[in-house]
XYZ file of C-alpha atoms in Angstrom:
667
model
C 97.194 158.318 79.765
C 94.774 157.309 77.093
C 93.570 159.740 74.443
C 89.956 160.782 74.772
C 88.966 159.066 71.576
C 90.287 155.666 72.753
C 88.753 156.173 76.169
C 85.349 156.852 74.674
C 85.565 153.858 72.333
C 86.648 151.481 75.043
C 83.736 152.740 77.318
C 81.281 151.895 74.502
C 82.991 148.553 73.648
C 82.921 147.382 77.283
C 79.286 148.272 77.566
C 78.549 146.387 74.437
C 80.444 143.345 75.700
C 78.750 143.507 79.110
C 75.347 143.623 77.360
C 76.276 140.444 75.356
C 76.885 142.207 72.017
C 80.489 140.894 71.580
C 80.346 141.478 67.734
C 79.616 145.189 68.293
C 82.311 145.472 71.049
C 84.868 143.969 68.607
C 83.761 146.206 65.808
C 84.114 149.410 67.873
C 87.714 148.349 69.099
C 88.875 147.347 65.673
C 87.653 150.529 64.138
C 89.414 152.530 66.763
C 92.608 150.577 66.179
C 92.315 151.271 62.442
C 91.758 154.929 63.079
C 95.066 155.231 65.004
C 93.843 154.787 68.598
C 95.989 153.504 71.435
C 97.478 150.260 70.144
C 98.334 148.889 73.555
C 94.914 149.422 75.209
C 92.941 148.399 72.151
C 94.982 145.320 71.447
C 94.855 144.298 75.159
C 91.086 144.627 75.091
C 90.607 142.844 71.762
C 92.847 140.027 72.982
C 90.691 139.385 75.998
C 87.510 139.782 73.990
C 88.734 137.119 71.474
C 89.889 134.856 74.350
C 86.324 134.955 75.822
C 85.002 134.083 72.395
C 87.543 131.203 72.260
C 89.301 132.591 69.221
C 92.703 131.846 70.856
C 94.737 132.541 67.732
C 93.310 136.073 67.379
C 93.671 136.517 71.169
C 97.286 135.680 71.066
C 97.878 138.053 68.069
C 96.348 141.090 69.816
C 97.852 140.361 73.283
C 101.300 139.719 71.784
C 101.104 143.079 69.977
C 100.098 144.838 73.231
C 102.923 142.984 75.126
C 105.550 143.888 72.554
C 104.537 147.474 72.917
C 104.522 147.544 76.595
C 106.686 144.583 77.941
C 106.603 145.690 81.544
C 102.806 145.707 81.892
C 102.252 142.653 84.061
C 98.515 142.449 83.521
C 98.987 142.198 79.653
C 101.784 139.670 80.099
C 99.649 137.604 82.468
C 96.753 137.638 80.057
C 98.994 136.652 77.177
C 100.549 133.784 79.300
C 97.110 132.484 80.237
C 95.893 132.433 76.660
C 99.080 130.672 75.507
C 98.569 128.062 78.248
C 94.929 127.565 77.125
C 96.210 127.170 73.549
C 98.698 124.495 74.631
C 101.692 126.602 73.594
C 103.579 126.243 76.880
C 106.954 127.004 75.299
C 105.743 130.390 74.129
C 104.177 131.084 77.422
C 107.550 130.510 79.111
C 109.199 132.857 76.666
C 106.865 135.595 77.839
C 107.228 134.619 81.542
C 110.930 135.483 81.733
C 112.904 135.415 84.885
C 113.530 139.216 84.516
C 109.798 139.944 84.236
C 108.961 137.533 87.060
C 111.442 139.288 89.496
C 110.118 142.712 88.371
C 106.444 141.730 89.167
C 105.613 142.633 92.776
C 102.293 140.758 92.465
C 104.198 137.435 91.947
C 101.600 136.406 89.288
C 104.210 135.968 86.583
C 106.542 134.003 88.803
C 103.743 131.649 89.642
C 102.935 131.269 85.946
C 106.597 130.829 85.261
C 106.875 128.033 87.815
C 103.755 126.268 86.553
C 104.726 126.408 82.835
C 108.347 125.411 83.517
C 107.168 122.420 85.606
C 104.745 121.359 82.850
C 107.605 121.458 80.354
C 109.675 119.329 82.752
C 112.205 122.264 82.999
C 112.257 121.606 86.741
C 115.322 123.727 87.597
C 113.629 126.807 86.252
C 110.390 125.802 88.139
C 112.349 125.545 91.401
C 113.833 129.010 90.767
C 110.506 130.571 90.137
C 108.619 128.955 93.096
C 111.549 129.704 95.378
C 111.169 133.393 94.354
C 107.452 133.225 95.284
C 107.730 131.572 98.714
C 110.687 133.940 99.749
C 108.362 136.909 99.229
C 105.020 135.212 100.252
C 105.814 132.491 102.799
C 102.150 131.848 103.404
C 101.481 130.657 99.830
C 100.937 126.962 100.481
C 100.211 126.091 96.945
C 103.597 127.417 95.861
C 105.240 125.458 98.637
C 103.437 122.415 97.350
C 104.570 123.010 93.745
C 108.141 123.693 94.979
C 108.191 120.395 96.731
C 107.102 118.531 93.659
C 109.641 120.410 91.392
C 112.475 119.734 93.933
C 111.624 116.046 93.841
C 111.819 116.075 90.062
C 115.325 117.575 90.179
C 116.441 114.927 92.681
C 116.474 117.171 95.750
C 114.340 114.666 97.692
C 115.099 116.064 101.174
C 114.282 119.638 99.952
C 111.051 118.198 98.527
C 110.021 116.969 101.928
C 110.857 120.290 103.613
C 108.791 122.259 101.144
C 105.789 119.899 101.268
C 105.939 119.773 105.077
C 105.760 123.527 105.015
C 102.782 123.394 102.636
C 100.921 120.973 104.859
C 101.619 123.070 108.052
C 100.049 126.051 106.155
C 97.060 124.036 104.892
C 96.656 120.697 106.673
C 93.324 119.944 105.157
C 94.470 119.897 101.552
C 94.496 116.183 100.387
C 96.712 116.758 97.285
C 99.475 118.141 99.494
C 99.173 115.253 101.926
C 99.455 112.837 98.976
C 102.444 114.633 97.641
C 104.114 114.605 101.042
C 103.466 110.945 101.482
C 105.147 110.210 98.155
C 108.071 112.427 99.064
C 108.495 110.813 102.482
C 108.544 107.418 100.819
C 111.225 108.571 98.485
C 113.558 109.416 101.311
C 113.023 106.093 103.106
C 110.410 107.301 105.608
C 107.891 104.726 104.481
C 106.259 104.298 107.895
C 105.521 108.037 108.153
C 104.105 107.996 104.588
C 101.880 105.074 105.400
C 100.635 106.671 108.601
C 99.845 110.001 106.766
C 97.961 108.099 104.091
C 95.871 106.222 106.649
C 95.082 109.433 108.415
C 94.132 111.079 105.107
C 91.961 108.140 104.086
C 90.140 108.233 107.492
C 89.695 112.071 107.437
C 88.460 112.239 103.923
C 86.158 109.180 103.655
C 84.860 110.086 100.144
C 88.383 110.536 98.600
C 89.938 107.406 96.983
C 93.293 108.951 96.292
C 94.943 108.195 99.648
C 93.907 104.566 99.401
C 95.264 104.423 95.944
C 98.636 105.832 97.137
C 98.662 103.235 99.921
C 98.091 100.524 97.248
C 101.135 101.989 95.287
C 103.259 101.895 98.416
C 102.290 98.434 99.278
C 102.983 97.148 95.798
C 106.382 98.768 95.843
C 107.201 97.164 99.234
C 105.900 93.779 98.064
C 103.107 93.726 100.598
C 100.615 92.029 98.389
C 98.273 91.106 101.340
C 97.908 94.768 102.206
C 97.809 95.971 98.587
C 94.508 94.319 97.774
C 92.326 95.712 100.546
C 93.729 99.235 99.737
C 92.772 99.091 96.026
C 89.396 97.468 96.977
C 88.750 100.334 99.360
C 89.648 102.841 96.579
C 87.191 101.455 94.040
C 84.438 101.398 96.682
C 84.885 105.159 97.072
C 85.306 105.824 93.365
C 83.733 102.932 91.454
C 83.662 104.735 88.065
C 87.351 105.484 88.059
C 88.736 103.466 85.126
C 92.308 103.589 86.264
C 91.352 102.154 89.734
C 89.223 99.499 88.189
C 92.055 98.478 85.896
C 94.460 98.023 88.797
C 91.766 96.189 90.710
C 91.335 93.768 87.778
C 95.063 93.169 87.630
C 95.133 92.328 91.320
C 92.237 89.983 91.147
C 93.936 88.224 88.296
C 97.070 87.753 90.441
C 94.923 86.319 93.240
C 92.989 83.915 90.855
C 89.709 85.870 91.514
C 88.986 85.392 87.886
C 85.351 86.360 87.844
C 86.102 89.738 89.579
C 88.962 90.378 87.285
C 86.843 89.987 84.211
C 84.071 92.164 85.629
C 86.670 94.865 86.405
C 88.217 94.767 82.957
C 84.724 94.880 81.381
C 83.788 97.879 83.403
C 87.063 99.624 82.440
C 86.107 99.129 78.749
C 82.524 100.412 79.394
C 84.014 103.518 81.102
C 86.687 104.111 78.558
C 86.787 101.917 75.387
C 90.244 103.230 74.600
C 92.052 101.644 77.651
C 94.332 99.090 75.946
C 95.310 97.291 79.145
C 91.719 96.250 79.852
C 91.557 94.282 76.625
C 95.025 92.826 77.337
C 93.960 91.912 80.802
C 90.873 90.082 79.536
C 93.010 88.241 76.965
C 95.417 87.058 79.617
C 92.665 85.879 81.847
C 90.953 83.941 79.006
C 94.373 82.473 78.099
C 95.263 81.523 81.552
C 91.927 79.972 82.371
C 91.842 77.983 79.145
C 88.893 79.911 77.700
C 90.498 80.391 74.252
C 87.054 80.448 72.642
C 86.567 83.884 74.271
C 89.491 85.441 72.370
C 87.662 85.829 68.972
C 84.767 87.881 70.510
C 87.268 89.931 72.356
C 89.122 90.662 69.163
C 85.894 91.676 67.534
C 84.996 94.043 70.343
C 88.543 95.436 70.297
C 88.360 96.045 66.586
C 84.897 97.675 66.840
C 86.293 100.090 69.579
C 89.210 101.022 67.460
C 91.944 99.350 69.523
C 95.476 99.971 68.242
C 97.017 97.286 66.007
C 99.797 96.578 68.445
C 97.364 95.413 71.194
C 95.261 93.569 68.619
C 98.370 91.739 67.516
C 99.049 90.581 71.100
C 95.491 89.068 71.357
C 95.496 87.539 67.894
C 98.912 85.988 68.737
C 97.397 84.275 71.750
C 94.535 82.891 69.569
C 97.043 81.577 66.975
C 99.280 80.090 69.663
C 96.427 78.099 71.190
C 95.595 76.870 67.744
C 99.174 75.727 67.280
C 99.648 78.117 64.376
C 103.065 79.033 65.562
C 104.352 80.912 62.513
C 101.263 83.141 62.574
C 101.559 83.657 66.296
C 105.212 84.621 66.011
C 104.445 87.128 63.185
C 101.773 88.699 65.482
C 104.092 88.774 68.556
C 106.685 90.495 66.396
C 104.145 93.325 65.751
C 103.497 93.978 69.480
C 105.142 97.289 70.588
C 107.551 97.167 73.466
C 105.267 99.067 75.814
C 102.512 96.266 75.656
C 103.151 93.482 78.231
C 106.893 93.313 77.395
C 107.570 90.419 79.817
C 104.605 88.358 78.588
C 105.250 89.088 74.991
C 108.842 88.009 75.251
C 107.923 84.910 77.205
C 105.236 83.907 74.669
C 107.670 84.571 71.856
C 110.050 82.207 73.513
C 107.494 79.447 73.682
C 106.567 79.832 70.113
C 110.189 79.829 69.075
C 110.767 76.696 71.064
C 107.848 74.954 69.384
C 109.340 75.955 66.047
C 112.702 74.460 66.930
C 114.530 77.731 66.903
C 116.443 76.946 70.169
C 118.939 79.774 70.401
C 116.333 82.354 69.595
C 113.997 80.830 72.136
C 116.653 80.929 74.780
C 117.358 84.633 74.106
C 113.679 85.371 74.329
C 113.431 83.619 77.795
C 116.599 85.340 78.900
C 115.112 88.708 77.874
C 111.903 87.976 79.826
C 113.974 87.310 82.984
C 116.103 90.368 82.533
C 112.994 92.356 82.450
C 111.770 90.680 85.558
C 115.104 91.452 87.270
C 114.304 95.123 86.983
C 111.194 94.853 89.174
C 111.203 97.397 92.071
C 110.530 94.469 94.486
C 114.202 93.451 94.089
C 113.651 89.791 93.102
C 117.307 88.873 92.944
C 117.970 90.203 96.462
C 114.918 88.316 97.739
C 115.984 85.099 96.046
C 119.489 85.414 97.678
C 117.900 85.874 101.137
C 115.889 82.628 100.647
C 118.910 80.669 99.629
C 120.767 81.995 102.720
C 117.936 80.914 104.872
C 118.079 77.396 103.395
C 121.801 77.239 104.065
C 121.064 78.203 107.657
C 118.377 75.606 108.083
C 120.691 72.914 106.652
C 123.112 73.756 109.380
C 120.441 72.979 111.960
C 119.479 69.660 110.378
C 121.656 67.307 112.504
C 120.738 64.128 114.341
C 121.456 65.871 117.622
C 118.980 68.670 116.790
C 116.236 66.231 115.815
C 116.613 63.889 118.861
C 116.123 66.849 121.278
C 112.454 67.177 120.271
C 109.674 66.673 122.831
C 107.592 63.662 121.761
C 104.107 64.596 120.508
C 101.299 62.259 119.584
C 99.489 62.421 116.293
C 96.417 64.589 116.174
C 92.805 63.103 116.367
C 90.832 65.991 114.978
C 91.561 65.305 111.314
C 93.500 62.649 109.553
C 96.984 63.866 108.552
C 96.991 65.281 105.131
C 98.987 63.961 102.223
C 101.589 66.406 100.822
C 102.357 66.549 97.086
C 105.697 68.181 96.430
C 108.643 68.231 94.025
C 110.811 70.804 92.418
C 108.708 73.166 90.249
C 107.990 72.007 86.659
C 108.301 68.280 87.662
C 104.706 67.325 86.946
C 103.035 68.250 90.133
C 100.120 70.099 88.385
C 99.421 67.045 86.154
C 99.497 64.885 89.259
C 97.151 67.123 91.285
C 94.747 67.227 88.321
C 94.756 63.379 88.221
C 94.120 63.156 91.965
C 91.310 65.846 91.726
C 89.479 63.473 89.430
C 88.928 61.019 92.289
C 85.844 61.660 94.384
C 87.595 60.723 97.673
C 90.095 63.596 97.535
C 90.225 67.353 97.948
C 93.287 68.871 96.520
C 94.726 72.329 97.584
C 96.774 73.843 94.877
C 99.619 76.049 96.157
C 97.610 77.613 99.070
C 99.058 79.372 102.071
C 97.971 77.391 105.184
C 101.261 75.440 105.831
C 103.269 78.633 105.176
C 101.125 80.603 107.578
C 101.658 77.977 110.246
C 105.419 78.291 109.605
C 105.235 81.996 110.204
C 102.972 81.624 113.225
C 105.437 79.296 115.118
C 108.578 81.222 114.255
C 110.173 79.137 111.499
C 112.161 76.001 111.508
C 114.464 76.921 114.260
C 111.430 77.034 116.698
C 110.390 73.500 115.948
C 112.313 71.555 118.658
C 110.755 73.670 121.367
C 107.093 73.038 120.335
C 105.239 71.170 123.083
C 102.092 69.197 122.647
C 99.815 72.094 123.273
C 101.585 74.354 120.684
C 101.639 71.519 118.117
C 97.800 70.900 118.652
C 97.203 74.667 118.271
C 99.249 74.786 115.092
C 97.271 71.871 113.645
C 94.039 73.610 114.393
C 95.261 76.782 112.847
C 96.261 74.829 109.739
C 92.854 73.262 109.285
C 91.057 76.476 110.006
C 93.203 78.167 107.259
C 92.441 75.192 104.864
C 88.707 75.785 105.388
C 89.084 79.381 104.190
C 90.674 78.467 100.970
C 89.408 74.955 100.149
C 87.439 74.590 96.949
C 84.779 72.869 99.022
C 84.216 71.696 102.580
C 86.461 68.911 103.776
C 83.929 66.227 104.227
C 84.556 63.363 106.706
C 86.360 60.580 104.947
C 87.721 62.797 102.191
C 91.504 62.778 101.806
C 93.158 66.258 101.918
C 96.057 66.523 99.527
C 98.084 69.735 100.017
C 100.147 70.402 96.897
C 103.039 72.861 96.662
C 106.247 71.975 94.954
C 108.527 73.698 97.409
C 107.238 71.995 100.370
C 110.416 70.092 99.798
C 111.985 72.442 102.411
C 108.999 72.258 104.714
C 109.240 68.505 105.366
C 110.586 68.920 108.953
C 107.517 71.161 109.856
C 105.116 68.761 108.226
C 106.603 65.835 110.141
C 106.371 67.754 113.428
C 102.661 68.623 112.970
C 101.627 65.506 111.149
C 103.845 62.540 112.051
C 101.618 60.145 109.960
C 101.723 62.363 106.893
C 102.468 60.731 103.557
C 104.523 62.428 100.784
C 104.238 62.250 97.068
C 107.520 63.205 95.446
C 107.370 64.280 91.789
C 110.746 63.704 90.266
C 112.087 64.834 86.943
C 115.519 65.038 85.246
C 117.166 67.951 87.077
C 118.236 69.603 83.819
C 114.764 69.526 82.359
C 113.132 70.766 85.659
C 115.555 73.618 85.776
C 115.354 74.622 82.193
C 111.547 74.545 82.413
C 111.676 76.834 85.507
C 113.989 79.229 83.605
C 111.553 79.227 80.662
C 108.457 79.827 82.809
C 106.845 83.204 83.555
C 106.383 82.726 87.252
C 104.988 85.392 89.641
C 108.004 86.728 91.504
C 107.747 85.566 95.016
C 110.885 84.814 96.852
C 111.151 81.216 95.551
C 110.335 81.890 91.934
C 112.770 84.794 91.867
C 115.509 82.157 91.966
C 114.686 81.163 88.377
C 115.645 84.402 86.655
C 119.298 83.300 86.402
C 120.383 79.812 85.652
C 123.243 79.935 88.265
C 120.785 80.973 91.012
C 118.392 78.240 89.845
C 120.943 75.533 90.122
C 122.125 76.635 93.595
C 118.475 76.723 94.639
C 117.968 73.254 93.332
C 120.929 71.922 95.239
C 119.920 73.616 98.438
C 116.280 72.472 98.183
C 117.091 68.819 97.540
C 119.755 68.723 100.280
C 117.130 70.038 102.610
C 114.593 67.462 101.542
C 117.160 64.535 101.650
C 118.470 65.510 104.985
C 114.853 65.609 106.448
C 114.074 62.236 104.762
C 117.178 60.676 106.366
C 116.523 62.066 109.791
C 112.787 61.356 110.068
C 112.186 58.331 107.757
C 109.494 60.078 105.757
C 106.829 57.978 104.179
C 107.330 58.880 100.462
C 106.035 57.548 97.184
C 107.889 58.820 94.104
C 106.340 59.538 90.747
C 108.873 59.826 87.921
C 107.875 62.374 85.305
C 109.426 60.514 82.326
C 107.523 57.292 83.240
C 104.343 59.287 83.873
C 104.252 60.739 80.365
C 105.128 57.434 78.826
C 102.397 55.380 80.575
C 100.027 57.375 83.033
C 98.106 54.396 84.303
C 101.170 52.284 85.018
C 102.802 55.071 86.994
C 99.865 56.285 89.012
C 98.038 53.104 89.952
C 100.707 52.270 92.548
C 100.218 55.758 93.900
C 96.463 55.128 94.519
C 97.466 51.912 96.322
C 99.886 53.912 98.478
C 97.124 56.382 99.359
C 94.618 53.635 99.988
C 92.218 55.020 97.339
C 90.072 52.797 95.171
C 91.237 52.821 91.585
C 88.864 54.701 89.192
C 89.636 54.802 85.507
C 88.042 58.314 85.204
C 91.031 59.919 86.954
C 93.042 59.337 83.685
C 90.824 61.925 81.919
C 92.824 64.720 83.316
C 91.772 67.012 80.473
C 88.073 66.982 81.558
C 89.159 67.523 85.216
C 91.336 70.476 84.181
C 88.563 72.063 82.204
C 86.138 71.556 85.073
C 88.419 73.123 87.628
C 88.501 76.547 85.767
C 91.503 78.774 86.487
C 94.811 76.895 86.925
C 97.187 78.948 89.036
C 100.449 77.310 88.114
C 102.743 77.735 85.058
C 101.321 74.484 83.574
C 97.897 75.910 82.991
C 98.039 75.328 79.311
C 99.657 71.968 79.281
C 97.216 70.173 81.653
C 94.342 70.661 79.145
C 96.298 69.093 76.340
C 96.823 65.351 75.798
C 99.801 64.159 77.776
C 102.784 64.867 75.609
C 106.435 63.658 75.666
C 108.112 66.612 73.934
C 109.221 68.162 77.229
C 111.038 65.036 78.357
C 114.668 65.429 77.353
C 114.155 69.024 76.113
C 117.254 70.098 77.908
C 119.474 68.304 75.397
C 118.598 70.888 72.773
C 119.575 73.684 75.297
C 122.669 71.794 76.405
C 125.187 74.488 75.299
C 123.275 77.137 77.364
C 123.136 74.769 80.451
C 126.884 73.762 80.408
C 127.829 76.295 83.192
C 125.525 74.747 85.757
C 125.890 71.004 84.885
C 128.612 70.589 87.565
C 126.092 71.667 90.246
C 123.400 69.389 88.926
C 125.559 66.350 88.133
C 125.348 64.834 91.685
C 121.556 65.036 91.623
C 121.336 63.700 88.031
C 123.216 60.616 89.073
C 121.436 60.205 92.388
C 118.058 60.133 90.772
C 119.141 57.674 88.050
C 119.466 60.106 85.149
C 122.480 60.810 83.014
C 124.223 63.610 81.364
């Protein structure tokens, strides 16, 4: 019981506070405290009064005094915990919210606080203990079930997490955060289809909420479902266009899909929404570098400096500018200042390129190796996917026999469109330079690594299905191919214009091409196998199934062998109509090497095709790893580069030797 003097003072102080005279309320309570009034009640009152005045230090001082005097009072303890949380002193809050006090509190408020604070401090075992105590005594508390699920997940109890979150959702089925948490938990225990279905339902039932679509995007990215990921993130930003995080991810995805203008707009919007987002500046820099718009880097650096961007990010952008200006020492010095959390794969890759240009071979090789090791850690399991592709090629090679080929049903050539020309060759063998030269002719339309042929392959059921294709199915596949071409072509395919479909690894699609287009012509880009393979290893490819083979030299060599065995087997079986362009001769004398190609294609020779730099600049974004080289004068430094790296390539030379000799090169 309070003494009468304290009771009277508190009545007056409460009245003053309620009337808005906080200073008078504080003066009354402090005076009573100095006069020997009840220390617990007066300190508790002053603590809450100071908290409402936002004097958190004073609030803690008074509430702590009250709590120390009466530790079992849950109201005082809860008020002290709340103020300590507001103050950001979570460790001190947890010291107050002890397990003993939580278990003694029949209201469960302290246990809930204890769970929240422990979880915030990543002391998840203590959070699990606290939330378990709550739900055992209040099984209808869906929020604590939800929090228990998240805490269990953090401790590695994934199945327990799902159980708790399912209980939370059963109690409150219309809470979007619980649905999202459950979807993440389901995904973590391998129930991805259930997670996807739940997220779709949530997105449909809460049409103004972007979070379910964002989680769908995250799931699709983890599963490598790029075609599904993009619509999900597009839908999310439609619902929440001023969300800087969503815009950033949308910009990244647009960059991956070569939607360069949309990527730039997204990154610019992120900067407008939050000028401190480092990745938006980095994203713009990468887009400018990749689309050969190096003149945009200086204004970007100025904007970043004006907005106070950190020195690490600025060093990355400055390094790109120095690299394009061929100031390699300066570029290297800047790359060395970039912290590890900023674009680690790109930074390591660019460092390798700069070190290579400086002739520091062993350091360059280590930088490229580091890049690839970082890529190996991708959640999309690139090494596994690469191995699956090599296994598929081995299986197809087993099919490629004379008996298999002679069993086909005869099919006449199509009449709807002339058969395309296919430009192929192992990656980094000069196909981008060649397609740029061919783009410079007004009688051509060049597709650069677009999906139509791969979509046809998927539609018909792969190579094993080819012998069973009758005339009607072949005609349908041809129509489908040209319909898909129309969707991605840079301009309509006008009558009389030659379609050239370029993709290096169509080397293993020659059988399909021959079946659909018996009059197809092939342009084979050939380069010394060691140089081609080294260049692939040194390239920062997007990690589809094929490019994932270049993360390790031994995988790359096996992939080269399988790919060319596939090509040569098809060439022997079907007598393909092939014109070969040799990279080393091409860089020595472009006109002498490509004029016979134009004769082979039946195209009138035009001297302007030799101005590949103008053509490259005009085409905008170049989607291959050769984007920087094709806007430079043709150089010879890459021919024979492998000799400098010979010691690093020694383990794979036995695999490459037969091809080196077959193609007229030497070791």
